[in-house]
Amino acid sequence: GQMDSADGIPAAGAGAKQIEQIELDGLVIMKIIKHCQETYPITVTGQLLGMDMDEMLEVTNCYPFPQSSPVGQAVGGGNTLMEQQDLDVQVDHSQFQMDMMRCVREVNIDHQVVGWYQSTGSQVGSFLSPQWLETQAAYQANLSAVVCLVYDPIRTVEGSLNLRAYRISSRFMSLYSKGQFTSVAFAKYGVNTKNMVEELPIRVRNAAVINAMVSSLELDSQVLGENDVLFARLDESTKPVVEQTLDYILSDMDELTRDQSRYTFFVRNLVRSAGAQLDAVRRARSSSSSSSDSTRAAASAAALNDPALGRLFNGEPPRLETKLILRDLQSYMESIDVMSHSGLLRTSAVEAVQTLEQIDDHPSAAAVEQ
């Protein structure tokens, strides 16, 4: 599944502009969909190739990474030979990338690495994990213009493409490079679940020949289907997906409850042992509430940078996992919102069709009512 590192990637250029929009070739989208659908429900990854022009990142080609054998993990680590075979596949991963880069140069394809893509497998839009953060952080540490395309095969049903572009925010990159995921560190860098990652807008671009072909197909009588009524489009195909998403939400809520219980226990002990010091920090931050914004910000930063406060939170449970769970819950809620909205529209359409059928069956009654 996940890549171990951004091996063979050159260092990022200094002073590069921040990418604000992604432009995808239609070929890239088709390759990603084909790769992810063929291996569903396994999560797969691949490399993105293209070029960056000012604030635009053009993705012109891609290729899949070899799927690592999960046999060693499936056995639970009990078979040394299987674990070694799995390790051998991982080692060949770097050689595969170098071979592919050599091949794309020979056929004159854009060979600049501009990121990677990943499918969500069966997780319904959930992609943020420690492995994802590690891979994306490795890319962003070496390249200035990189992005991760996340494809959701479950929500991509009946012509509704779900492909999004993400990158780690500059705030969270600063925090991630320090490797300290305490509450004080998150407050110091101003990082929360909403600004951990940034989503970039995507624009699809096709060659002129492809656009001409699509235009000619739109005029074809077989494609127009003026007299065809496809009632299959009104089927509520997202119902199983909604149920699966609710199961994931319940699982994450249970895990979040356990995590909150551990953290509550830590806070209770912290207040009992160092309540006076915490009150002093709180007073230092609140004493500047009537001052100007700059003075208030300076006082708050000084309180958060106090080494004594950092030592108090040395035994704090890691907060990164909690942030990831909350971000997962947010993704699940957005998925349910979109799918429920689509379901309500289908229900309204079915009611309208049934009403028309009743009028056609009893035209005299309808005329009397009018």
Coordinates of C-alpha atoms in Angstrom, one line a residue:
G1 CA 0.0 0.0 0.0
Q2 CA 1.8 3.1 1.3
M3 CA 5.2 4.2 0.0
D4 CA 8.1 4.1 2.4
S5 CA 9.7 7.3 1.2
A6 CA 10.1 9.7 -1.6
D7 CA 13.2 7.9 -2.9
G8 CA 15.1 9.4 -5.8
I9 CA 13.3 12.8 -5.6
P10 CA 15.4 15.8 -6.1
A11 CA 15.6 18.7 -3.6
A12 CA 13.0 21.4 -3.8
G13 CA 13.9 24.7 -5.4
A14 CA 14.1 27.7 -3.2
G15 CA 11.6 30.5 -3.5
A16 CA 9.0 28.5 -5.5
K17 CA 5.4 29.7 -5.6
Q18 CA 2.7 27.9 -3.7
I19 CA 0.5 25.8 -6.0
E20 CA -3.2 26.9 -6.0
Q21 CA -4.8 24.8 -8.6
I22 CA -4.4 21.3 -10.2
E23 CA -4.9 20.6 -13.9
L24 CA -5.4 16.9 -14.7
D25 CA -5.3 15.3 -18.1
G26 CA -8.2 12.9 -18.8
L27 CA -5.7 10.1 -19.4
V28 CA -4.4 10.4 -15.8
I29 CA -8.0 10.1 -14.4
M30 CA -8.7 7.1 -16.5
K31 CA -5.4 5.4 -15.5
I32 CA -6.2 6.1 -11.8
I33 CA -9.7 4.8 -12.0
K34 CA -8.6 1.6 -13.9
H35 CA -5.9 0.8 -11.3
C36 CA -8.0 1.5 -8.2
Q37 CA -11.1 -0.4 -9.5
E38 CA -9.1 -3.5 -10.6
T39 CA -7.6 -3.9 -7.1
Y40 CA -10.7 -2.9 -5.0
P41 CA -11.0 -3.1 -2.0
I42 CA -7.2 -3.1 -1.5
T43 CA -5.7 0.4 -1.1
V44 CA -3.3 1.1 -3.9
T45 CA -0.8 4.0 -4.7
G46 CA 1.0 5.4 -7.7
Q47 CA 3.3 8.2 -8.9
L48 CA 2.1 11.4 -10.6
L49 CA 4.2 13.0 -13.4
G50 CA 3.9 16.5 -14.9
M51 CA 5.2 20.0 -14.5
D52 CA 4.5 23.1 -12.4
M53 CA 3.9 26.5 -14.0
D54 CA 3.7 29.4 -11.4
E55 CA 0.6 28.6 -9.3
M56 CA -0.7 25.8 -11.6
L57 CA 0.3 22.1 -11.3
E58 CA -0.2 20.2 -14.5
V59 CA -0.5 16.4 -14.1
T60 CA 0.1 14.8 -17.5
N61 CA 0.8 11.1 -16.7
C62 CA 1.0 8.6 -13.9
Y63 CA 2.0 5.0 -13.3
P64 CA 1.0 2.5 -10.5
F65 CA 3.3 1.3 -7.8
P66 CA 3.8 -2.5 -7.4
Q67 CA 1.4 -3.9 -4.8
S68 CA 3.4 -5.2 -1.8
S69 CA 2.5 -8.7 -0.7
P70 CA 0.6 -8.6 2.6
V71 CA 1.2 -12.2 3.4
G72 CA 3.6 -11.6 6.3
Q73 CA 1.2 -9.2 8.0
A74 CA -1.8 -11.5 7.4
V75 CA -0.1 -14.4 9.2
G76 CA 0.6 -12.1 12.1
G77 CA 4.4 -12.1 11.9
G78 CA 4.7 -15.8 12.8
N79 CA 6.3 -16.9 9.5
T80 CA 9.9 -15.5 9.0
L81 CA 10.1 -16.7 5.4
M82 CA 6.9 -14.9 4.4
E83 CA 8.0 -11.7 6.2
Q84 CA 11.3 -11.8 4.4
Q85 CA 9.5 -12.2 1.0
D86 CA 7.4 -9.2 1.9
L87 CA 10.5 -7.3 2.8
D88 CA 12.1 -8.2 -0.5
V89 CA 9.1 -6.7 -2.4
Q90 CA 9.5 -3.5 -0.4
V91 CA 13.2 -3.3 -1.2
D92 CA 12.5 -3.7 -5.0
H93 CA 10.1 -0.7 -4.7
S94 CA 12.9 1.9 -5.0
Q95 CA 14.4 0.1 -8.0
F96 CA 11.0 0.0 -9.7
Q97 CA 10.7 3.8 -9.4
M98 CA 14.2 4.4 -10.9
D99 CA 13.4 2.0 -13.7
M100 CA 10.1 3.7 -14.5
M101 CA 11.7 7.1 -14.5
R102 CA 14.3 5.9 -16.9
C103 CA 11.6 4.5 -19.2
V104 CA 9.5 7.7 -19.2
R105 CA 12.6 9.7 -20.2
E106 CA 13.3 7.4 -23.1
V107 CA 9.8 7.8 -24.6
N108 CA 9.8 11.6 -24.0
I109 CA 7.1 11.8 -21.4
D110 CA 7.1 14.4 -18.6
H111 CA 9.2 12.9 -15.9
Q112 CA 9.0 15.5 -13.2
V113 CA 7.5 14.0 -10.1
V114 CA 4.6 16.1 -8.9
G115 CA 3.1 13.9 -6.3
W116 CA 1.3 10.6 -5.9
Y117 CA -2.2 9.1 -5.8
Q118 CA -4.0 6.8 -3.5
S119 CA -7.3 5.0 -3.4
T120 CA -9.4 4.9 -0.2
G121 CA -10.2 1.2 -0.7
S122 CA -13.3 0.3 1.3
Q123 CA -12.9 3.1 3.8
V124 CA -15.5 5.5 2.2
G125 CA -13.4 8.7 1.8
S126 CA -11.1 8.0 4.8
F127 CA -7.4 8.4 3.9
L128 CA -5.7 10.4 6.6
S129 CA -3.4 8.1 8.5
P130 CA 0.1 8.1 10.1
Q131 CA 1.4 6.4 6.9
W132 CA -0.2 8.9 4.6
L133 CA 1.2 11.8 6.6
E134 CA 4.7 10.3 6.6
T135 CA 4.6 9.8 2.8
Q136 CA 3.2 13.2 2.0
A137 CA 5.6 14.9 4.4
A138 CA 8.5 13.2 2.7
Y139 CA 7.3 14.5 -0.7
Q140 CA 6.8 18.1 0.6
A141 CA 10.1 18.1 2.4
N142 CA 11.9 17.4 -0.9
L143 CA 9.7 19.1 -3.5
S144 CA 7.9 22.4 -3.5
A145 CA 5.1 21.5 -5.9
V146 CA 3.5 18.2 -4.9
V147 CA 0.1 17.0 -4.2
C148 CA -1.7 13.7 -3.4
L149 CA -4.8 12.7 -5.4
V150 CA -7.3 10.7 -3.3
Y151 CA -9.7 8.5 -5.3
D152 CA -12.8 7.1 -3.6
P153 CA -14.1 4.1 -5.6
I154 CA -17.2 3.6 -3.4
R155 CA -18.6 7.1 -3.9
T156 CA -17.6 7.1 -7.6
V157 CA -20.9 5.4 -8.7
E158 CA -23.1 6.1 -11.7
G159 CA -21.1 8.8 -13.2
S160 CA -20.2 10.7 -10.0
L161 CA -16.4 11.0 -10.0
N162 CA -14.9 11.5 -6.5
L163 CA -11.3 12.5 -6.9
R164 CA -9.7 15.2 -4.7
A165 CA -6.3 16.8 -4.3
Y166 CA -4.7 17.3 -0.9
R167 CA -1.5 18.5 0.7
I168 CA -0.3 19.1 4.2
S169 CA -0.7 22.7 5.4
S170 CA 2.4 24.7 6.1
R171 CA 1.4 25.0 9.8
F172 CA 1.2 21.3 10.2
M173 CA 4.4 20.7 8.2
S174 CA 6.2 22.9 10.8
L175 CA 4.7 20.9 13.6
Y176 CA 5.3 17.5 11.9
S177 CA 9.0 18.3 11.4
K178 CA 9.4 18.8 15.1
G179 CA 7.8 15.4 15.9
Q180 CA 6.1 16.7 19.1
F181 CA 2.4 16.1 19.1
T182 CA 1.3 17.5 22.5
S183 CA -1.6 19.8 23.2
V184 CA 0.9 22.6 23.8
A185 CA 2.6 22.0 20.4
F186 CA -0.8 22.0 18.6
A187 CA -1.8 25.3 20.3
K188 CA 1.6 26.8 19.6
Y189 CA 1.4 26.2 15.8
G190 CA -2.3 26.9 15.6
V191 CA -3.1 23.4 14.2
N192 CA -6.5 21.8 14.4
T193 CA -8.5 19.1 12.5
K194 CA -9.7 21.6 9.9
N195 CA -6.3 23.1 8.9
M196 CA -4.1 19.9 9.0
V197 CA -4.5 19.3 5.3
E198 CA -5.6 21.6 2.5
E199 CA -7.8 20.7 -0.5
L200 CA -6.9 22.1 -3.9
P201 CA -9.3 22.7 -6.8
I202 CA -9.1 20.3 -9.7
R203 CA -9.7 21.2 -13.4
V204 CA -9.8 18.4 -16.0
R205 CA -8.2 19.1 -19.4
N206 CA -8.6 17.0 -22.6
A207 CA -6.8 17.2 -25.9
A208 CA -8.6 18.9 -28.8
V209 CA -9.0 15.5 -30.6
I210 CA -10.8 14.0 -27.5
N211 CA -13.1 17.0 -27.2
A212 CA -14.0 16.8 -30.9
M213 CA -14.8 13.1 -30.5
V214 CA -17.0 13.7 -27.4
S215 CA -18.8 16.5 -29.3
S216 CA -19.5 14.1 -32.3
L217 CA -20.8 11.4 -29.9
E218 CA -23.2 13.9 -28.3
L219 CA -24.9 14.3 -31.7
D220 CA -25.2 10.6 -32.3
S221 CA -28.8 9.3 -32.2
Q222 CA -27.7 6.3 -30.1
V223 CA -26.2 8.6 -27.5
L224 CA -28.9 11.2 -27.5
G225 CA -31.6 8.8 -26.4
E226 CA -34.4 11.4 -26.6
N227 CA -37.1 8.8 -26.1
D228 CA -35.2 6.7 -23.6
V229 CA -36.2 6.8 -19.9
L230 CA -33.6 5.2 -17.6
F231 CA -35.4 4.5 -14.4
A232 CA -32.4 2.6 -13.2
R233 CA -30.9 6.0 -12.4
L234 CA -33.5 6.4 -9.7
D235 CA -32.4 3.3 -7.8
E236 CA -31.1 4.1 -4.3
S237 CA -27.7 2.5 -4.8
T238 CA -26.0 4.4 -2.0
K239 CA -28.0 2.8 0.8
P240 CA -25.4 0.0 1.5
V241 CA -22.6 2.7 1.4
V242 CA -24.4 4.9 4.0
E243 CA -24.9 1.9 6.3
Q244 CA -21.2 1.0 6.0
T245 CA -20.2 4.6 6.7
L246 CA -22.4 4.6 9.8
D247 CA -20.6 1.5 11.0
Y248 CA -17.2 3.3 10.5
I249 CA -18.6 6.3 12.5
L250 CA -19.6 4.1 15.4
S251 CA -16.2 2.4 15.4
D252 CA -14.4 5.7 15.4
M253 CA -16.7 7.1 18.1
D254 CA -15.8 4.1 20.3
E255 CA -12.1 4.6 19.8
L256 CA -12.5 8.4 20.4
T257 CA -14.3 7.6 23.7
R258 CA -11.5 5.4 24.9
D259 CA -8.9 8.0 23.9
Q260 CA -10.9 10.8 25.7
S261 CA -11.1 8.6 28.9
R262 CA -7.3 8.2 28.9
Y263 CA -6.8 11.9 28.4
T264 CA -9.3 12.8 31.1
F265 CA -7.4 10.7 33.5
F266 CA -4.2 12.4 32.5
V267 CA -5.7 15.9 33.0
R268 CA -7.1 15.0 36.4
N269 CA -3.7 13.9 37.6
L270 CA -2.0 16.9 36.0
V271 CA -4.4 19.4 37.8
R272 CA -3.9 17.5 41.1
S273 CA -0.1 17.7 40.9
A274 CA 0.5 21.0 39.1
G275 CA -2.6 23.0 39.5
A276 CA -0.8 26.1 40.7
Q277 CA 1.6 26.2 37.7
L278 CA -1.3 25.8 35.3
D279 CA -3.2 28.7 37.0
A280 CA -0.1 30.9 36.6
V281 CA 0.0 30.1 32.9
R282 CA -3.7 30.8 32.5
R283 CA -3.4 34.1 34.3
A284 CA -0.5 35.1 32.1
R285 CA -2.5 34.5 29.0
S286 CA -5.6 36.2 30.3
S287 CA -3.9 39.2 31.7
S288 CA -3.3 40.6 28.2
S289 CA -7.0 40.2 27.2
S290 CA -7.5 44.0 27.5
S291 CA -4.3 44.8 25.5
S292 CA -3.8 45.2 21.8
D293 CA -3.8 42.2 19.5
S294 CA 0.0 42.2 19.1
T295 CA 0.6 42.3 22.9
R296 CA -2.0 39.6 23.5
A297 CA -0.4 37.3 20.8
A298 CA 3.1 37.9 22.3
A299 CA 1.9 37.1 25.8
S300 CA 0.2 33.9 24.6
A301 CA 3.3 32.8 22.6
A302 CA 5.5 33.4 25.6
A303 CA 3.3 31.3 27.8
L304 CA 3.2 28.4 25.3
N305 CA 7.0 28.6 24.8
D306 CA 7.7 28.3 28.6
P307 CA 9.9 25.2 29.1
A308 CA 8.2 24.5 32.4
L309 CA 4.8 24.2 30.7
G310 CA 6.3 21.7 28.2
R311 CA 7.7 19.6 31.0
L312 CA 4.3 19.3 32.6
F313 CA 2.9 17.6 29.4
N314 CA 5.7 15.1 29.0
G315 CA 3.5 12.2 30.0
E316 CA 0.5 13.4 27.9
P317 CA -1.0 10.7 25.6
P318 CA -0.2 11.4 22.0
R319 CA -2.7 13.8 20.4
L320 CA -2.0 13.1 16.8
E321 CA -4.2 9.9 16.7
T322 CA -7.1 11.9 18.2
K323 CA -6.8 14.5 15.6
L324 CA -6.8 11.9 12.8
I325 CA -9.9 10.2 14.3
L326 CA -11.7 13.6 14.4
R327 CA -10.7 14.3 10.8
D328 CA -12.0 10.8 9.8
L329 CA -15.3 11.5 11.4
Q330 CA -15.5 14.8 9.6
S331 CA -14.9 13.0 6.3
Y332 CA -17.6 10.4 7.1
M333 CA -20.1 13.1 8.0
E334 CA -19.4 14.9 4.7
S335 CA -19.9 11.7 2.8
I336 CA -23.3 11.0 4.4
D337 CA -24.4 14.5 3.8
V338 CA -23.6 14.2 0.0
M339 CA -25.2 10.8 -0.3
S340 CA -28.3 11.6 1.7
H341 CA -28.8 14.7 -0.4
S342 CA -28.6 12.6 -3.6
G343 CA -31.0 10.0 -2.0
L344 CA -33.6 12.8 -1.3
L345 CA -33.4 14.0 -4.8
R346 CA -34.0 10.5 -6.2
T347 CA -37.0 10.0 -3.8
S348 CA -38.5 13.3 -5.0
A349 CA -38.1 12.2 -8.6
V350 CA -39.7 8.8 -7.9
E351 CA -42.7 10.6 -6.3
A352 CA -43.0 12.9 -9.3
V353 CA -43.0 10.0 -11.7
Q354 CA -45.6 8.1 -9.7
T355 CA -47.8 11.2 -9.6
L356 CA -47.6 11.5 -13.4
E357 CA -48.4 7.8 -13.9
Q358 CA -51.6 8.2 -11.7
I359 CA -52.7 11.2 -13.8
D360 CA -52.1 9.3 -17.0
D361 CA -54.1 6.3 -15.6
H362 CA -57.1 8.5 -14.5
P363 CA -57.2 11.6 -16.7
S364 CA -60.9 12.3 -16.0
A365 CA -60.3 12.5 -12.3
A366 CA -57.4 14.9 -12.8
A367 CA -59.6 17.1 -14.9
V368 CA -62.3 17.2 -12.3
E369 CA -59.8 18.2 -9.6
Q370 CA -58.6 21.1 -11.8

